[in-house]
CSV table of C-alpha atoms in Angstrom, one decimal:
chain,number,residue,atom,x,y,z
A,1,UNK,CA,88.0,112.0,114.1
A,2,UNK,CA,85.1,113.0,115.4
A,3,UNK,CA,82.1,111.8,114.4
A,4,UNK,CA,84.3,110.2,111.2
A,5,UNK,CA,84.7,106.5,112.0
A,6,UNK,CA,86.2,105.5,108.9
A,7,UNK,CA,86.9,107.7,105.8
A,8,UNK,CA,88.8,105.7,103.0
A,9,UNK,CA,89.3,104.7,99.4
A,10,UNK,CA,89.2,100.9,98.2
A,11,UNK,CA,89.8,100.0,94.8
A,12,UNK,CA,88.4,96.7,93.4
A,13,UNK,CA,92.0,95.7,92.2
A,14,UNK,CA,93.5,95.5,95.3
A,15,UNK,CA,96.8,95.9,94.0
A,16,UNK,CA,96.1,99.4,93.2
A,17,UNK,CA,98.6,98.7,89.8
A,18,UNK,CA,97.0,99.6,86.3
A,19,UNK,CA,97.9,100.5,82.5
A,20,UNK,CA,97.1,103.1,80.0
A,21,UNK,CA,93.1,103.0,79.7
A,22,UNK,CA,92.3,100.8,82.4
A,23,UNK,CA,89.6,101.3,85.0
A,24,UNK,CA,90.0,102.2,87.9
A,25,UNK,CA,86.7,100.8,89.8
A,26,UNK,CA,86.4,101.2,93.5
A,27,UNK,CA,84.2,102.7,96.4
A,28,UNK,CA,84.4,105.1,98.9
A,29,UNK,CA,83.3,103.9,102.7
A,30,UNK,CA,81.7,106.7,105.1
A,31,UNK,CA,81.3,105.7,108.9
A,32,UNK,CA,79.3,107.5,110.7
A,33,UNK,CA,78.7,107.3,114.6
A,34,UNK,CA,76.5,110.7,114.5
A,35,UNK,CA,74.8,112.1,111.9
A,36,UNK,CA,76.7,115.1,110.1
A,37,UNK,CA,76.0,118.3,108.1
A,38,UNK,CA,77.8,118.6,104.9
A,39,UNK,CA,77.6,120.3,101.5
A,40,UNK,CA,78.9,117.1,100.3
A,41,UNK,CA,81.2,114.4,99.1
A,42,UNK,CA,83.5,115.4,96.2
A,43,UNK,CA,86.0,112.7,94.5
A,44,UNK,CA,89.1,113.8,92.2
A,45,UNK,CA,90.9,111.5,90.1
A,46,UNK,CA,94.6,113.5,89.1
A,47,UNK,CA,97.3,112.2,87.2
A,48,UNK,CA,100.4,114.7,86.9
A,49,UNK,CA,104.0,115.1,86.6
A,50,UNK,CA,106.1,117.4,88.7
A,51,UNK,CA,109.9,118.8,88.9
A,52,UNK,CA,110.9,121.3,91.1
A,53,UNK,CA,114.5,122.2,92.3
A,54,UNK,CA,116.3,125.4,94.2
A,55,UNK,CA,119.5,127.4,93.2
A,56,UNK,CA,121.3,130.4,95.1
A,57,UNK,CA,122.6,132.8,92.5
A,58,UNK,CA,124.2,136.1,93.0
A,59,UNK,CA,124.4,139.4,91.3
A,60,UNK,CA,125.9,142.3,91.4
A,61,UNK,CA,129.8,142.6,92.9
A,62,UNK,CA,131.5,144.2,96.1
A,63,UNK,CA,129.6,145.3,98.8
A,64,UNK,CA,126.5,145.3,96.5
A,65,UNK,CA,126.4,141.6,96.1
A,66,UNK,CA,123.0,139.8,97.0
A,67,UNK,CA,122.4,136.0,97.0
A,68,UNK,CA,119.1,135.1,96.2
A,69,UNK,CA,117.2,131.1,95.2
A,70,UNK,CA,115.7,130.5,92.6
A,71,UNK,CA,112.9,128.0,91.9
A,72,UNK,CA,113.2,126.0,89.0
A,73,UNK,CA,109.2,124.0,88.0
A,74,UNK,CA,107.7,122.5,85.7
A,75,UNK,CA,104.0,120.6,85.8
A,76,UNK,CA,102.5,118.2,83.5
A,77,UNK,CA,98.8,117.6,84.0
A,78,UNK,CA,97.6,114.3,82.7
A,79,UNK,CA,94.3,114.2,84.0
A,80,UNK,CA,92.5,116.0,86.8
A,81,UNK,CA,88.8,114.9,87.0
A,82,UNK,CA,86.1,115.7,89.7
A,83,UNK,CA,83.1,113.3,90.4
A,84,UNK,CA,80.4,114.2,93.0
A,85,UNK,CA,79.1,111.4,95.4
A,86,UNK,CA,76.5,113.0,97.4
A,87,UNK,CA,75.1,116.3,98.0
A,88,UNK,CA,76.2,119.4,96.6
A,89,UNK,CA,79.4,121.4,94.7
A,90,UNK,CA,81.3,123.9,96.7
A,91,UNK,CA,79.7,126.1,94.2
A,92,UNK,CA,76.2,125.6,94.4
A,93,UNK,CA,76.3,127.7,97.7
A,94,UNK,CA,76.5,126.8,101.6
A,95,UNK,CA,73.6,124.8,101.9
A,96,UNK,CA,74.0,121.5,103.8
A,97,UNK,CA,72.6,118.2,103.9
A,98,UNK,CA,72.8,115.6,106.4
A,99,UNK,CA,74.2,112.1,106.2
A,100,UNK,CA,72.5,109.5,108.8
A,101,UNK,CA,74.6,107.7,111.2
A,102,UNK,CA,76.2,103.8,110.1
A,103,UNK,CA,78.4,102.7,107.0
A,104,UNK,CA,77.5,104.5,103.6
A,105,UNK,CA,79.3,103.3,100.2
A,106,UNK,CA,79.5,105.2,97.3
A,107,UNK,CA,80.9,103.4,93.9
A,108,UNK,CA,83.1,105.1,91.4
A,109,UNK,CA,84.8,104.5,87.8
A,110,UNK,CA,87.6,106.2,86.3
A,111,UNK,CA,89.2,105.2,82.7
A,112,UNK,CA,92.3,106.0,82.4
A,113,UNK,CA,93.5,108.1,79.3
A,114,UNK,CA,96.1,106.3,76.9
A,115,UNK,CA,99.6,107.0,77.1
A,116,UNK,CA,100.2,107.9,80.7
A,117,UNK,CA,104.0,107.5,81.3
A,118,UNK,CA,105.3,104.6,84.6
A,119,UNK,CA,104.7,106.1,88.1
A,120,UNK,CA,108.0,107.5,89.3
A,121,UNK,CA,109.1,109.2,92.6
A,122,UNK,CA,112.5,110.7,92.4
A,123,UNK,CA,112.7,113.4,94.9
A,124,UNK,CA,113.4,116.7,92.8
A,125,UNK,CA,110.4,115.2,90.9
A,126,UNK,CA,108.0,112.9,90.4
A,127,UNK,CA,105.0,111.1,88.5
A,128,UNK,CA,101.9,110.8,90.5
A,129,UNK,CA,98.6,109.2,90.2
A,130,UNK,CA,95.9,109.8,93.2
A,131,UNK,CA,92.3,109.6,93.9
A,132,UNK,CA,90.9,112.3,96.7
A,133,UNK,CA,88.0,112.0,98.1
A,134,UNK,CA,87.0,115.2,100.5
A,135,UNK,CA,83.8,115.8,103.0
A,136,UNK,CA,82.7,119.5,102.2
A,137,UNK,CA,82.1,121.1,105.6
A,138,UNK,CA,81.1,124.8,105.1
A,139,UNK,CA,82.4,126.8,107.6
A,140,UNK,CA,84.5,123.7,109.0
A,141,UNK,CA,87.6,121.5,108.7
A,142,UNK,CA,86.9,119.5,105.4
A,143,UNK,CA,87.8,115.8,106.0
A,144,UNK,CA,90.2,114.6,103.5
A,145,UNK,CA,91.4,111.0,102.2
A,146,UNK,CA,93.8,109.7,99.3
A,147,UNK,CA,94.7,107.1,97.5
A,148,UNK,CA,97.8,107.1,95.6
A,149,UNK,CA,98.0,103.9,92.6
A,150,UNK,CA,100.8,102.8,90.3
A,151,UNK,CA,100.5,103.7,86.5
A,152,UNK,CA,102.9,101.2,84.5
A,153,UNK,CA,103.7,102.1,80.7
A,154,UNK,CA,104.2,99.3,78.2
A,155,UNK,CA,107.8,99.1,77.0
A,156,UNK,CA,108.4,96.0,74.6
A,157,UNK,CA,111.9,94.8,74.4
A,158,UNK,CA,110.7,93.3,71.2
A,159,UNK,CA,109.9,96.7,69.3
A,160,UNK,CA,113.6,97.6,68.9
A,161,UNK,CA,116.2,94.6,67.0
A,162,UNK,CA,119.5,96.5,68.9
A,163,UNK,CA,117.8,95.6,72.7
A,164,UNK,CA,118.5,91.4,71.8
A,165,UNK,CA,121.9,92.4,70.5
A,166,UNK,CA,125.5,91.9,72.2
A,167,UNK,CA,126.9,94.9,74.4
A,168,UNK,CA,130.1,95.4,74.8
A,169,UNK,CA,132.4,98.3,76.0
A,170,UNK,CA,136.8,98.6,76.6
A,171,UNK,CA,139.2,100.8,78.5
A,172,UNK,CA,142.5,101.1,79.4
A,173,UNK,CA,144.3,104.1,81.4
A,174,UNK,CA,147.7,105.0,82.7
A,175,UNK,CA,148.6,105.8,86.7
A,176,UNK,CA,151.5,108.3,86.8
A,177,UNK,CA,153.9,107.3,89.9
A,178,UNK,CA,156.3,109.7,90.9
A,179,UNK,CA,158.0,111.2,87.2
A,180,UNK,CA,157.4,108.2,85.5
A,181,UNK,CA,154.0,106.6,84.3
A,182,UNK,CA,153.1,103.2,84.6
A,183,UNK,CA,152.1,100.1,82.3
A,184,UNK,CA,148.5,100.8,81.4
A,185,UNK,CA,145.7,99.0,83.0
A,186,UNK,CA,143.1,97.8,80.5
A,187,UNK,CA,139.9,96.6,80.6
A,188,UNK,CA,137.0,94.5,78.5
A,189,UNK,CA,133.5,94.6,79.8
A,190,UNK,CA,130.7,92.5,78.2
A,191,UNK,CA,127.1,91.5,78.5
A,192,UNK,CA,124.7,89.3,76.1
A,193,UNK,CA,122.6,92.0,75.7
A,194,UNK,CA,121.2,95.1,76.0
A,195,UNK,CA,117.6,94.8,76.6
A,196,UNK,CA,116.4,93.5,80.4
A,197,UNK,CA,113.4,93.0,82.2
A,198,UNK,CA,113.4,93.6,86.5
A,199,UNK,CA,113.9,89.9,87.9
A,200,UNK,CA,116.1,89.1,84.7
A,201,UNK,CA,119.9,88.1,85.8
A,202,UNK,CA,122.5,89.7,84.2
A,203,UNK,CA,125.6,87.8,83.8
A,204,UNK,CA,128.5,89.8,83.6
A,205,UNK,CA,131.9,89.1,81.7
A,206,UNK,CA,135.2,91.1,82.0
A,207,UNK,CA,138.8,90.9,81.5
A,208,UNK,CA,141.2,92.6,83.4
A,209,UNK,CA,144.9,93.3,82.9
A,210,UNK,CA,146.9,95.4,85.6
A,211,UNK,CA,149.7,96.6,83.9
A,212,UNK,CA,150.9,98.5,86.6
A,213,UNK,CA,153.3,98.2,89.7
A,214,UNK,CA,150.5,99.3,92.1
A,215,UNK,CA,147.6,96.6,93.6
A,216,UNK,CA,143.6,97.4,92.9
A,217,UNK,CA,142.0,97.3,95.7
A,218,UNK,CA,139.0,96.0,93.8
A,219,UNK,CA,136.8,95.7,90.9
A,220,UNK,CA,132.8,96.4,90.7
A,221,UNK,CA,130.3,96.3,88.4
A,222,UNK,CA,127.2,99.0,89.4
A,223,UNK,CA,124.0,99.5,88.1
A,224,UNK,CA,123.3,103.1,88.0
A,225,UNK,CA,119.7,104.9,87.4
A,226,UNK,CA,120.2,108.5,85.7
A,227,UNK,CA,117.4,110.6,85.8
A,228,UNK,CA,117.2,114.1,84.1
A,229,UNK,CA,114.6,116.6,85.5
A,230,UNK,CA,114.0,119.4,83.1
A,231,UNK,CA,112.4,122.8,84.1
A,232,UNK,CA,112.9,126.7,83.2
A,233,UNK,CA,114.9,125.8,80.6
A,234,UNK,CA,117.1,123.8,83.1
A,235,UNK,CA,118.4,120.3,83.4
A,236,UNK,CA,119.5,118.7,86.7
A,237,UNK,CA,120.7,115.2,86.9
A,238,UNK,CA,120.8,112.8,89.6
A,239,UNK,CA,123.0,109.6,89.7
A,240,UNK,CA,121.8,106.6,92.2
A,241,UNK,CA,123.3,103.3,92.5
A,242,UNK,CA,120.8,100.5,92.3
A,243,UNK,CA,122.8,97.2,92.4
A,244,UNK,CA,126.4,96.6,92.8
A,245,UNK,CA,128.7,93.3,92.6
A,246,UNK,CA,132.3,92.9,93.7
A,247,UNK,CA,135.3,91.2,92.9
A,248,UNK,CA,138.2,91.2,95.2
A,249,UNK,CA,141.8,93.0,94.7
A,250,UNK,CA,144.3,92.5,91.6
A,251,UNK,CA,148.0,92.7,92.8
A,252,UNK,CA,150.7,94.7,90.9
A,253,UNK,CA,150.9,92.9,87.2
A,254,UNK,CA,147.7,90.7,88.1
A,255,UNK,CA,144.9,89.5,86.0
A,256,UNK,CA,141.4,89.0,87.1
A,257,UNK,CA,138.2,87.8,85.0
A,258,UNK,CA,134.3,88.1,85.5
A,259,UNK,CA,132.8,84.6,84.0
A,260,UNK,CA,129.4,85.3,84.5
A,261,UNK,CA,128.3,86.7,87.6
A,262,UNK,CA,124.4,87.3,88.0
A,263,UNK,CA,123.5,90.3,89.1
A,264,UNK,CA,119.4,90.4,89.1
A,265,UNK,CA,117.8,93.8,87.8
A,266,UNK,CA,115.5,94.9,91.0
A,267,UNK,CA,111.9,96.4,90.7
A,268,UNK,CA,112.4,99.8,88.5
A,269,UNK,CA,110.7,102.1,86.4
A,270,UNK,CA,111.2,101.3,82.7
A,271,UNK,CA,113.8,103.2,80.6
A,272,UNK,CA,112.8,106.5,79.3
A,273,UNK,CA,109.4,107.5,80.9
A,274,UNK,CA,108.1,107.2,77.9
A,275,UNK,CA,104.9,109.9,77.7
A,276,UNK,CA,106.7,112.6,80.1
A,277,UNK,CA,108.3,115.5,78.3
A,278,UNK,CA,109.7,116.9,82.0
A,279,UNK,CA,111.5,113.6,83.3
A,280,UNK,CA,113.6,111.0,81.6
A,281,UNK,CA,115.8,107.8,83.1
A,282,UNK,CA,118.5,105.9,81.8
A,283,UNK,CA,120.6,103.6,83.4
A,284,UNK,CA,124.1,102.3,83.0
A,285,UNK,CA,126.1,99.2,83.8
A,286,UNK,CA,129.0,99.9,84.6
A,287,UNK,CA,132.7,98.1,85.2
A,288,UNK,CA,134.7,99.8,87.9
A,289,UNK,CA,138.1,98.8,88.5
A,290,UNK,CA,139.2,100.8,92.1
A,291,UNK,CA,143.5,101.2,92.2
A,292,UNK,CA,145.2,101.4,95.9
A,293,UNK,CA,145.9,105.0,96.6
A,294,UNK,CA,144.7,108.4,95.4
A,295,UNK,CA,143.9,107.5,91.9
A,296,UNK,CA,140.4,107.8,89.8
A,297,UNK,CA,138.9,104.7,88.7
A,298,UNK,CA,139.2,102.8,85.3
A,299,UNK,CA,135.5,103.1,83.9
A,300,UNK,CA,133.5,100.9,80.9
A,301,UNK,CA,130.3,102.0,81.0
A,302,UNK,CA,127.3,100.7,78.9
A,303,UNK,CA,123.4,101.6,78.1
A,304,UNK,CA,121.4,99.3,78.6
A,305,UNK,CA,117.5,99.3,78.4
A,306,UNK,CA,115.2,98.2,81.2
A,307,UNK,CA,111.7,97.4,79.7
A,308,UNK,CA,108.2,96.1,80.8
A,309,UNK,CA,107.7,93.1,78.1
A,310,UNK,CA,110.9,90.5,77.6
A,311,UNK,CA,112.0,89.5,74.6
A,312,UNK,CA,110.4,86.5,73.2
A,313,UNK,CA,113.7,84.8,72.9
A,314,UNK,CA,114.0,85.0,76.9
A,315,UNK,CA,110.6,84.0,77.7
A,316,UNK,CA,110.6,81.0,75.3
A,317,UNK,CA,113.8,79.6,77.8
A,318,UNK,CA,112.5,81.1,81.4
A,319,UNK,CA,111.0,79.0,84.0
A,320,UNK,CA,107.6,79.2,85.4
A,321,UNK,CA,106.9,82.1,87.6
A,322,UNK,CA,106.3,82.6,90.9
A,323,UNK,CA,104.3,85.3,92.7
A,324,UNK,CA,106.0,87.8,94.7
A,325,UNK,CA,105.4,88.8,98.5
A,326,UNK,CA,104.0,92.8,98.6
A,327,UNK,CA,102.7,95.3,101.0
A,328,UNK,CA,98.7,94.4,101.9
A,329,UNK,CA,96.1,96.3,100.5
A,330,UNK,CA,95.2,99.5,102.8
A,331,UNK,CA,93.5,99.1,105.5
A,332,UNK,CA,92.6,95.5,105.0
A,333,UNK,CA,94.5,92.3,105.0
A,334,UNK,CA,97.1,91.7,107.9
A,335,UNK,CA,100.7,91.3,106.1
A,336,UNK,CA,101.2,87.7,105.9
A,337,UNK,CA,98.1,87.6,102.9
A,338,UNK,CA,99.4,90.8,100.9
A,339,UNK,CA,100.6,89.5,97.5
A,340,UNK,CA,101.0,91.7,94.1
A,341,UNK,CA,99.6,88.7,92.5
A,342,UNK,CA,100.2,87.9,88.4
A,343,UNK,CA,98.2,89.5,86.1
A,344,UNK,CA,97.5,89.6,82.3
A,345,UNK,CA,99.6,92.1,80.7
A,346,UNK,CA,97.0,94.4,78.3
A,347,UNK,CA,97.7,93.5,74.6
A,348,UNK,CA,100.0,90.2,75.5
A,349,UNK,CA,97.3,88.2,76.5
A,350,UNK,CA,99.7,85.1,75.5
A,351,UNK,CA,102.5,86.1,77.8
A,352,UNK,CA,102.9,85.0,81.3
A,353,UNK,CA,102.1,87.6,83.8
A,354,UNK,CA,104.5,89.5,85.8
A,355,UNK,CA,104.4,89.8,89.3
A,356,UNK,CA,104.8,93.5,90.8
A,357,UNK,CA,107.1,94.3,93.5
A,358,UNK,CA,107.6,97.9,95.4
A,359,UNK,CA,110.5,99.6,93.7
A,360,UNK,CA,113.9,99.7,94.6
A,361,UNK,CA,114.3,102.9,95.9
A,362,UNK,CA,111.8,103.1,98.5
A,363,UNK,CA,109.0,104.9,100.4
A,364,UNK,CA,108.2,108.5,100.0
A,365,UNK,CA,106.5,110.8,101.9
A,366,UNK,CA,104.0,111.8,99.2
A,367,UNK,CA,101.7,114.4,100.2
A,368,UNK,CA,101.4,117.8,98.1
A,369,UNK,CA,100.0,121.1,98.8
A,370,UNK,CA,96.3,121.0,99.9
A,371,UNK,CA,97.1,118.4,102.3
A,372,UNK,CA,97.2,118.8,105.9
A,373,UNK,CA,97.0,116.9,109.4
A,374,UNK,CA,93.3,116.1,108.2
A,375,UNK,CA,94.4,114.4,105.0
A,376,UNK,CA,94.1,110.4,105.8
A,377,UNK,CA,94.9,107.7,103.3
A,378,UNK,CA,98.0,106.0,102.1
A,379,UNK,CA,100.6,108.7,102.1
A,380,UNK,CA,103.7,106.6,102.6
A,381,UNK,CA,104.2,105.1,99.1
A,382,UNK,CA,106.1,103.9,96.8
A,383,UNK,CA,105.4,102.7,93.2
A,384,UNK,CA,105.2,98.9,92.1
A,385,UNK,CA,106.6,98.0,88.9
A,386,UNK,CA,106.8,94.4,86.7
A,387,UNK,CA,109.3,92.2,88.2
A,388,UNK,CA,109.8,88.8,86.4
A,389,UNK,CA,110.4,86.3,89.4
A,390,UNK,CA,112.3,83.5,87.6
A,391,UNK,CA,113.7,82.0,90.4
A,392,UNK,CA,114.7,85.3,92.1
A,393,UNK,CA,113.5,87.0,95.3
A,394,UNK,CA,113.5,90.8,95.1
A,395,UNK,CA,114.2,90.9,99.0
A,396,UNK,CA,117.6,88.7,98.4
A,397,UNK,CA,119.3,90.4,95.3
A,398,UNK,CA,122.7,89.9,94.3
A,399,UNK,CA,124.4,92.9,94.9
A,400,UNK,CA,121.4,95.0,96.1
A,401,UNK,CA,122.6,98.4,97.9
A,402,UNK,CA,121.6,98.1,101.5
């Protein structure tokens, strides 16, 4: 790097995890080993959604048929504020100013505006919150860093009476063999509610009855995250499997029941992105029951709602908490002292904090356009959402996809 010993972004909570009008406080750290000329040191706090997807369509017919992609975006800004820290604006001309050789720290303070929907990466789009901090070198390379942080939006459980109620779901089909169909094969699919919280365990109930000749090779309950990307008019969906359990086969004429298997909700973004008008999730749970053969599963799928604050009922009978193991904070502690530590959830100062785990679905690569090879800062990332750790380990879920 140059002259650049160290160029990066700290915040004060070092889990880089905040709500709807917190601050973010924080400092920027400069290292010198020469002095350098600069216009200056310019910070930008963004908050934005994005969607963007490619299509080939065709027009025309014969040998005057073209294929051509189109782009389908949208953007939603939610906040996109710049804060000098020394020196002058790009605009104020090309005049430069020198910063002395050593360790210089420059303080900053964002609040965050109300409402901001969950952090959310899903690949065709995403919601992202960053702070940029960028060394204005006329006539040079500018130096780059970011920080990317996690924005969680409050969704009660308790808001909504039909969340705390019994969900329940049945199905039966028919498998044709040869001319002649067979007995149908029916299914009952239960759970005691339809509101859940990440750590919470689900405990799954389902009666089977084969009424046919042929074996199933299995039955499954999945957990499946449905998000809907909107842009140009345009929805696309995506499907992705977040948990899965499995029962072994049912012969020919067999029975089989569920009688409560757990299977524990992993760290994800609450239902609905509430606040984003371009993205929305829902999920499904849903009973699978797999015959032998070419054949299309027996389905009972049911909604249910994955939410930031439990109901009051299940916190009143959960046991005490304990903190979950997370990445460290950038650039500072060695692994084995990272924690996402509790904290108090704004307006439920009476409820126990969550923990925070990474969510379920991984890493991303996340830089945008304006950054290049001298962009430094945490880039790999994924966001961190509430996770409930009553006597579960995120790393060790039941049925987690591998």
């Amino acid at each position: 790097m140059g002259k650049l010993n160290i160029f990066e972004v700290s915040f004060a909570n070092m889990t880089g995890i905040f709500y709807s009008g917190n601050f973010v406080d924080g400092h920027v750290t400069v290292e010198l080993k020469e002095p350098m000329k600069m216009r200056g040191i310019q910070m930008k706090f963004a908050g934005k959604a994005y969607v963007h997807w490619t299509e080939q369509h065709s027009s025309g017919s014969g040998k005057n048929r073209t294929t051509y992609t189109k782009h389908y975006t949208a953007t939603e800004h939610y906040f996109d504020q710049d804060v000098l820290l020394f020196g002058k604006w790009s605009s104020q001309g090309s005049d430069t100013t020198e910063l002395q050789i050593g360790r210089h720290t420059f303080p900053f303070r964002f609040q965050l505006p109300q409402g901001l929907p969950s952090s959310f990466e899903g690949g065709t789009g995403h919601v992202r919150y960053s702070v940029s901090c960028k060394i204005d070198k006329p006539w040079k390379f500018d130096h780059k860093t970011k920080r990317l942080f996690t924005v969680i939006s409050i969704l009660d459980l308790n808001t909504d009476p039909s969340y705390s109620q019994r969900c329940a779901g049945n199905n039966q089909k028919h498998l044709c063999c040869l001319c002649c169909k067979s007995g149908p094969i029916t299914a009952q699919f239960s759970i005691e509610r339809q509101g859940w919280v990440p750590g919470e365990a689900m405990r799954l109930y389902a009666d089977i009855s084969n009424g046919a000749s042929r074996n199933m090779d299995k039955s499954y309950v999945d957990l499946k995250m449905i998000t809907r990307f909107h842009a140009s008019g345009k929805t696309r969906t995506h499907t992705k499997e977040v948990a899965r359990l499995t029962r072994p086969g049912i012969p020919g004429f067999g029975e089989d029941t569920w009688t409560g298997e757990q299977m524990v909700i992993p760290p994800l973004p609450p239902s609905f992105l509430v606040g984003c008008n371009i993205i929305d999730i829902q999920y499904v749970l849903q009973l699978n029951v797999d015959p032998s053969g070419p054949a299309l599963d027996l389905e009972v799928p049911l909604t249910i709602i994955i939410g930031t604050i439990p109901l009051m009922s299940v916190i009143q009978q959960a046991p005490p908490m304990a903190p979950v193991m997370a990445p460290p904070e950038y650039g500072t502690a060695p692994p084995s002292e990272g924690l996402y530590p509790p904290s108090p959830l704004p307006g439920f100062p009476d409820l126990p904090p969550p923990s925070y785990s990474e969510c379920i679905t991984g890493r991303v690569d996340a830089r945008e356009e304006g950054d290049n090879e001298y962009t430094t800062g945490n880039l790999s990332f994924a966001p961190a959402y509430t996770y409930y750790n009553w006597g579960h380990t995120p790393g060790e879920l039941p049925g987690k996809i591998a």
